[in-house]
CSV table of C-alpha atoms and ligand atoms in Angstrom, one decimal:
chain,number,residue,atom,x,y,z
A,1,UNK,CA,84.7,-14.2,17.2
A,2,UNK,CA,86.7,-16.0,14.6
A,3,UNK,CA,85.1,-18.8,12.6
A,4,UNK,CA,88.1,-20.0,10.6
A,5,UNK,CA,91.7,-19.9,11.9
A,6,UNK,CA,94.7,-22.2,12.0
A,7,UNK,CA,95.7,-21.4,15.5
A,8,UNK,CA,97.9,-24.5,15.7
A,9,UNK,CA,100.1,-23.3,12.8
A,10,UNK,CA,101.3,-20.0,14.4
A,11,UNK,CA,105.0,-20.4,15.4
A,12,UNK,CA,104.0,-19.5,19.0
A,13,UNK,CA,100.7,-21.4,19.0
A,14,UNK,CA,100.4,-21.8,22.8
A,15,UNK,CA,100.9,-18.1,23.4
A,16,UNK,CA,98.4,-17.2,20.6
A,17,UNK,CA,96.0,-19.7,22.1
A,18,UNK,CA,96.2,-18.1,25.6
A,19,UNK,CA,95.7,-14.6,24.2
A,20,UNK,CA,92.8,-15.8,21.9
A,21,UNK,CA,91.0,-17.2,24.9
A,22,UNK,CA,91.3,-13.8,26.6
A,23,UNK,CA,90.3,-11.7,23.6
A,24,UNK,CA,87.7,-13.8,21.7
A,25,UNK,CA,84.3,-14.8,22.7
A,26,UNK,CA,84.5,-17.7,20.3
A,27,UNK,CA,87.1,-19.3,18.0
A,28,UNK,CA,86.9,-22.1,15.5
A,29,UNK,CA,90.2,-23.7,15.0
A,30,UNK,CA,90.2,-25.7,11.8
A,31,UNK,CA,92.9,-28.3,11.3
A,32,UNK,CA,94.4,-29.4,8.0
A,33,UNK,CA,94.7,-33.2,8.6
A,34,UNK,CA,93.1,-35.8,10.8
A,35,UNK,CA,96.4,-36.5,12.6
A,36,UNK,CA,96.9,-32.7,13.2
A,37,UNK,CA,93.4,-32.7,14.7
A,38,UNK,CA,94.4,-35.4,17.2
A,39,UNK,CA,97.6,-33.7,18.2
A,40,UNK,CA,96.2,-30.2,18.3
A,41,UNK,CA,93.1,-31.1,20.4
A,42,UNK,CA,95.5,-32.6,23.0
A,43,UNK,CA,97.7,-29.5,23.2
A,44,UNK,CA,95.3,-26.6,22.6
A,45,UNK,CA,92.4,-27.8,24.6
A,46,UNK,CA,88.9,-27.3,23.1
A,47,UNK,CA,86.3,-25.6,25.3
A,48,UNK,CA,82.8,-24.1,24.9
A,49,UNK,CA,84.5,-21.0,23.5
A,50,UNK,CA,87.1,-22.8,21.3
A,51,UNK,CA,86.0,-25.5,18.8
A,52,UNK,CA,88.8,-27.6,17.3
A,53,UNK,CA,87.6,-29.5,14.2
A,54,UNK,CA,89.1,-32.3,12.1
A,55,UNK,CA,89.7,-31.7,8.4
A,56,UNK,CA,91.7,-32.6,5.4
A,57,UNK,CA,92.8,-29.5,3.5
A,58,UNK,CA,92.7,-29.9,-0.3
A,59,UNK,CA,96.2,-28.4,-0.7
A,60,UNK,CA,97.6,-31.4,1.2
A,61,UNK,CA,95.3,-34.0,-0.3
A,62,UNK,CA,98.1,-35.8,-2.1
A,63,UNK,CA,100.2,-36.1,1.1
A,64,UNK,CA,97.4,-36.9,3.6
A,65,UNK,CA,95.0,-39.0,1.5
A,66,UNK,CA,95.8,-42.1,3.5
A,67,UNK,CA,94.4,-40.4,6.6
A,68,UNK,CA,90.9,-40.2,5.1
A,69,UNK,CA,89.7,-43.2,7.1
A,70,UNK,CA,90.8,-41.6,10.3
A,71,UNK,CA,88.8,-38.5,9.3
A,72,UNK,CA,85.7,-40.5,8.5
A,73,UNK,CA,85.8,-42.1,11.9
A,74,UNK,CA,86.4,-38.7,13.6
A,75,UNK,CA,83.3,-37.3,11.9
A,76,UNK,CA,81.2,-39.6,14.1
A,77,UNK,CA,82.2,-37.8,17.2
A,78,UNK,CA,82.1,-34.1,16.2
A,79,UNK,CA,79.6,-31.6,14.9
A,80,UNK,CA,82.2,-29.2,13.3
A,81,UNK,CA,84.3,-30.3,10.4
A,82,UNK,CA,87.1,-28.5,8.6
A,83,UNK,CA,89.1,-27.4,6.8
A,84,UNK,CA,87.8,-29.5,3.9
A,85,UNK,CA,87.0,-28.6,0.3
A,86,UNK,CA,88.3,-28.4,-3.2
A,87,UNK,CA,91.1,-26.3,-4.8
A,88,UNK,CA,90.8,-26.1,-8.6
A,89,UNK,CA,93.8,-23.7,-9.1
A,90,UNK,CA,96.6,-24.7,-11.4
A,91,UNK,CA,99.0,-25.4,-8.5
A,92,UNK,CA,96.8,-28.3,-7.2
A,93,UNK,CA,95.5,-29.6,-10.5
A,94,UNK,CA,97.4,-32.9,-10.2
A,95,UNK,CA,95.6,-33.8,-7.0
A,96,UNK,CA,92.2,-32.6,-8.1
A,97,UNK,CA,90.7,-36.0,-8.7
A,98,UNK,CA,92.0,-37.2,-5.3
A,99,UNK,CA,90.7,-34.0,-3.6
A,100,UNK,CA,87.3,-34.7,-5.2
A,101,UNK,CA,87.2,-38.3,-4.0
A,102,UNK,CA,88.1,-37.2,-0.4
A,103,UNK,CA,85.6,-34.3,-0.3
A,104,UNK,CA,82.8,-36.5,-1.7
A,105,UNK,CA,83.5,-39.1,0.9
A,106,UNK,CA,83.4,-36.4,3.7
A,107,UNK,CA,80.2,-34.8,2.5
A,108,UNK,CA,78.4,-38.1,1.9
A,109,UNK,CA,79.5,-39.3,5.3
A,110,UNK,CA,78.2,-36.1,6.9
A,111,UNK,CA,74.9,-36.8,5.2
A,112,UNK,CA,74.8,-40.4,6.5
A,113,UNK,CA,75.5,-39.2,10.0
A,114,UNK,CA,72.6,-36.7,10.0
A,115,UNK,CA,74.4,-33.5,9.1
A,116,UNK,CA,77.5,-31.6,10.2
A,117,UNK,CA,78.8,-28.0,10.1
A,118,UNK,CA,81.6,-27.7,7.6
A,119,UNK,CA,84.2,-24.9,7.1
A,120,UNK,CA,84.9,-25.2,3.3
A,121,UNK,CA,87.7,-24.1,1.0
A,122,UNK,CA,86.4,-23.6,-2.6
A,123,UNK,CA,89.2,-21.7,-4.5
A,124,UNK,CA,88.6,-22.1,-8.2
A,125,UNK,CA,86.2,-24.9,-7.5
A,126,UNK,CA,83.1,-23.4,-6.0
A,127,UNK,CA,80.7,-24.8,-8.5
A,128,UNK,CA,82.0,-28.3,-8.0
A,129,UNK,CA,81.8,-27.8,-4.2
A,130,UNK,CA,78.1,-26.8,-4.6
A,131,UNK,CA,77.4,-29.8,-6.9
A,132,UNK,CA,78.7,-32.0,-4.2
A,133,UNK,CA,76.4,-30.4,-1.6
A,134,UNK,CA,73.4,-30.8,-4.0
A,135,UNK,CA,74.2,-34.5,-4.5
A,136,UNK,CA,74.3,-35.1,-0.7
A,137,UNK,CA,71.7,-32.5,0.4
A,138,UNK,CA,71.5,-33.9,4.0
A,139,UNK,CA,75.1,-33.1,4.6
A,140,UNK,CA,74.3,-30.3,7.1
A,141,UNK,CA,75.5,-26.7,6.7
A,142,UNK,CA,78.5,-25.3,4.9
A,143,UNK,CA,80.4,-22.1,5.8
A,144,UNK,CA,82.3,-21.1,2.6
A,145,UNK,CA,85.5,-19.5,3.8
A,146,UNK,CA,87.2,-16.7,1.9
A,147,UNK,CA,84.8,-17.1,-1.1
A,148,UNK,CA,86.5,-15.8,-4.3
A,149,UNK,CA,84.3,-16.9,-7.1
A,150,UNK,CA,81.8,-15.0,-9.2
A,151,UNK,CA,78.6,-13.2,-8.1
A,152,UNK,CA,76.5,-15.7,-10.0
A,153,UNK,CA,78.1,-18.6,-8.1
A,154,UNK,CA,77.7,-16.7,-4.9
A,155,UNK,CA,74.0,-16.5,-5.6
A,156,UNK,CA,73.9,-20.2,-6.2
A,157,UNK,CA,75.7,-20.8,-2.9
A,158,UNK,CA,73.3,-18.5,-1.1
A,159,UNK,CA,70.3,-20.2,-2.6
A,160,UNK,CA,71.6,-23.6,-1.4
A,161,UNK,CA,71.7,-22.2,2.2
A,162,UNK,CA,75.5,-21.7,2.5
A,163,UNK,CA,77.0,-19.4,5.1
A,164,UNK,CA,80.1,-17.3,4.5
A,165,UNK,CA,83.1,-16.6,6.7
A,166,UNK,CA,84.8,-13.3,5.7
A,167,UNK,CA,88.1,-11.9,6.8
A,168,UNK,CA,90.1,-8.7,6.6
A,169,UNK,CA,92.4,-10.2,3.9
A,170,UNK,CA,89.4,-11.0,1.7
A,171,UNK,CA,88.1,-7.5,2.2
A,172,UNK,CA,91.4,-6.0,1.1
A,173,UNK,CA,90.6,-6.9,-2.5
A,174,UNK,CA,88.1,-5.2,-4.9
A,175,UNK,CA,86.6,-8.6,-5.8
A,176,UNK,CA,86.4,-9.7,-2.2
A,177,UNK,CA,84.6,-6.5,-1.2
A,178,UNK,CA,82.2,-6.8,-4.1
A,179,UNK,CA,81.3,-10.4,-3.2
A,180,UNK,CA,80.8,-9.4,0.5
A,181,UNK,CA,78.4,-6.7,-0.5
A,182,UNK,CA,76.3,-9.3,-2.2
A,183,UNK,CA,76.3,-11.9,0.6
A,184,UNK,CA,73.1,-12.7,2.6
A,185,UNK,CA,73.7,-10.5,5.6
A,186,UNK,CA,72.2,-13.0,8.1
A,187,UNK,CA,74.7,-15.7,7.0
A,188,UNK,CA,78.0,-13.9,7.3
A,189,UNK,CA,80.5,-14.5,10.1
A,190,UNK,CA,84.1,-13.2,10.7
A,191,UNK,CA,87.2,-15.2,10.1
A,192,UNK,CA,91.0,-14.4,10.3
A,193,UNK,CA,92.3,-17.5,8.4
A,194,UNK,CA,95.5,-16.7,10.3
A,195,UNK,CA,98.4,-17.3,10.0
A,196,UNK,CA,97.7,-17.6,6.3
A,197,UNK,CA,95.4,-14.6,6.1
A,198,UNK,CA,97.7,-11.6,6.0
A,199,UNK,CA,97.4,-7.8,5.8
A,200,UNK,CA,100.5,-5.9,4.6
A,201,UNK,CA,102.5,-9.1,4.9
A,202,UNK,CA,101.7,-9.6,8.6
A,203,UNK,CA,99.7,-12.7,9.7
A,204,UNK,CA,96.3,-11.8,11.0
A,205,UNK,CA,95.5,-12.9,14.6
A,206,UNK,CA,92.3,-14.6,15.7
A,207,UNK,CA,91.1,-11.3,17.3
A,208,UNK,CA,91.6,-9.4,14.1
A,209,UNK,CA,88.6,-11.1,12.5
A,210,UNK,CA,86.3,-8.7,14.3
A,211,UNK,CA,87.8,-5.8,12.2
A,212,UNK,CA,85.6,-6.8,9.2
A,213,UNK,CA,82.7,-4.9,10.9
A,214,UNK,CA,84.2,-1.6,9.8
A,215,UNK,CA,84.6,-2.6,6.1
A,216,UNK,CA,81.2,-4.3,6.0
A,217,UNK,CA,79.6,-1.2,7.5
A,218,UNK,CA,80.8,0.8,4.4
A,219,UNK,CA,79.8,-2.0,2.0
A,220,UNK,CA,76.4,-2.6,3.4
A,221,UNK,CA,75.8,1.1,4.1
A,222,UNK,CA,74.8,0.4,7.7
A,223,UNK,CA,76.1,1.9,11.0
A,224,UNK,CA,79.0,-0.1,12.3
A,225,UNK,CA,77.3,-0.8,15.6
A,226,UNK,CA,74.4,-2.4,13.7
A,227,UNK,CA,76.9,-4.5,11.7
A,228,UNK,CA,78.6,-5.6,14.9
A,229,UNK,CA,75.3,-6.6,16.3
A,230,UNK,CA,74.3,-8.5,13.1
A,231,UNK,CA,77.6,-10.4,13.2
A,232,UNK,CA,77.1,-11.3,16.8
A,233,UNK,CA,73.6,-12.7,16.2
A,234,UNK,CA,74.9,-14.6,13.1
A,235,UNK,CA,77.8,-16.0,15.2
A,236,UNK,CA,75.5,-17.0,18.0
A,237,UNK,CA,73.2,-18.8,15.6
A,238,UNK,CA,76.1,-20.7,14.1
A,239,UNK,CA,77.6,-21.6,17.5
A,240,UNK,CA,74.3,-23.0,18.7
A,241,UNK,CA,74.1,-25.2,15.6
A,242,UNK,CA,77.7,-26.3,16.2
A,243,UNK,CA,76.9,-27.0,19.9
A,244,UNK,CA,74.2,-29.5,19.1
A,245,UNK,CA,75.1,-33.0,20.2
A,246,UNK,CA,75.6,-35.5,17.4
A,247,UNK,CA,72.1,-36.8,17.9
A,248,UNK,CA,70.8,-33.4,16.9
A,249,UNK,CA,69.7,-32.3,20.3
A,250,UNK,CA,70.8,-28.9,21.8
B,1,MN,MN1,92.2,-21.9,5.9
């Protein structure tokens, strides 16, 4: 299972799509813009085992801001949303106010629609992301992808009910491993974040997400088959929430 990947952005996306359907029980393809969502869901067909979700990535907020209205109307027809979020790093400082306006609109609309499942980017902005969830507490459920903030903000996120998607790239850093060791174990799911997530310079593939079980087994001091089982149960729980229809019925 892979709960955060950009399958549409591999150079050979159709081939990766076909292989992913063979190898993965479930894949969450997060898009980076509303128009990319429209195009991708026509070419890489969604199914019970492959969710494609509309998003507006904070790194492209300045270029795609005019697509916000499209995203807000897409929210009415889907349970899963992403990639959305905030990026407070220096590189995207100039678009931060715009990112904030977009993210607030998305989260408040999710609340107005009765709740959605969001895959969320929170680099150097996790506290602000959590403030937004607190302000619109009926927004649904957030899966914080590749969380990189401090242990204290991780605790705040966990106390607000957030889930976490964790990938091999995150677990290759000391900080990432420390954070993963502190996460609520019943709310962790695998991700690849491919093709952006990389190990040794090579893009991770959607089926590489499962490799986190080995690293988590060491961090959590549990046998790897137990961790594999926990991740499967967590994944199934999240999938069942994502499979609810938009009126909230399963
Ligand atoms: Mn991503």
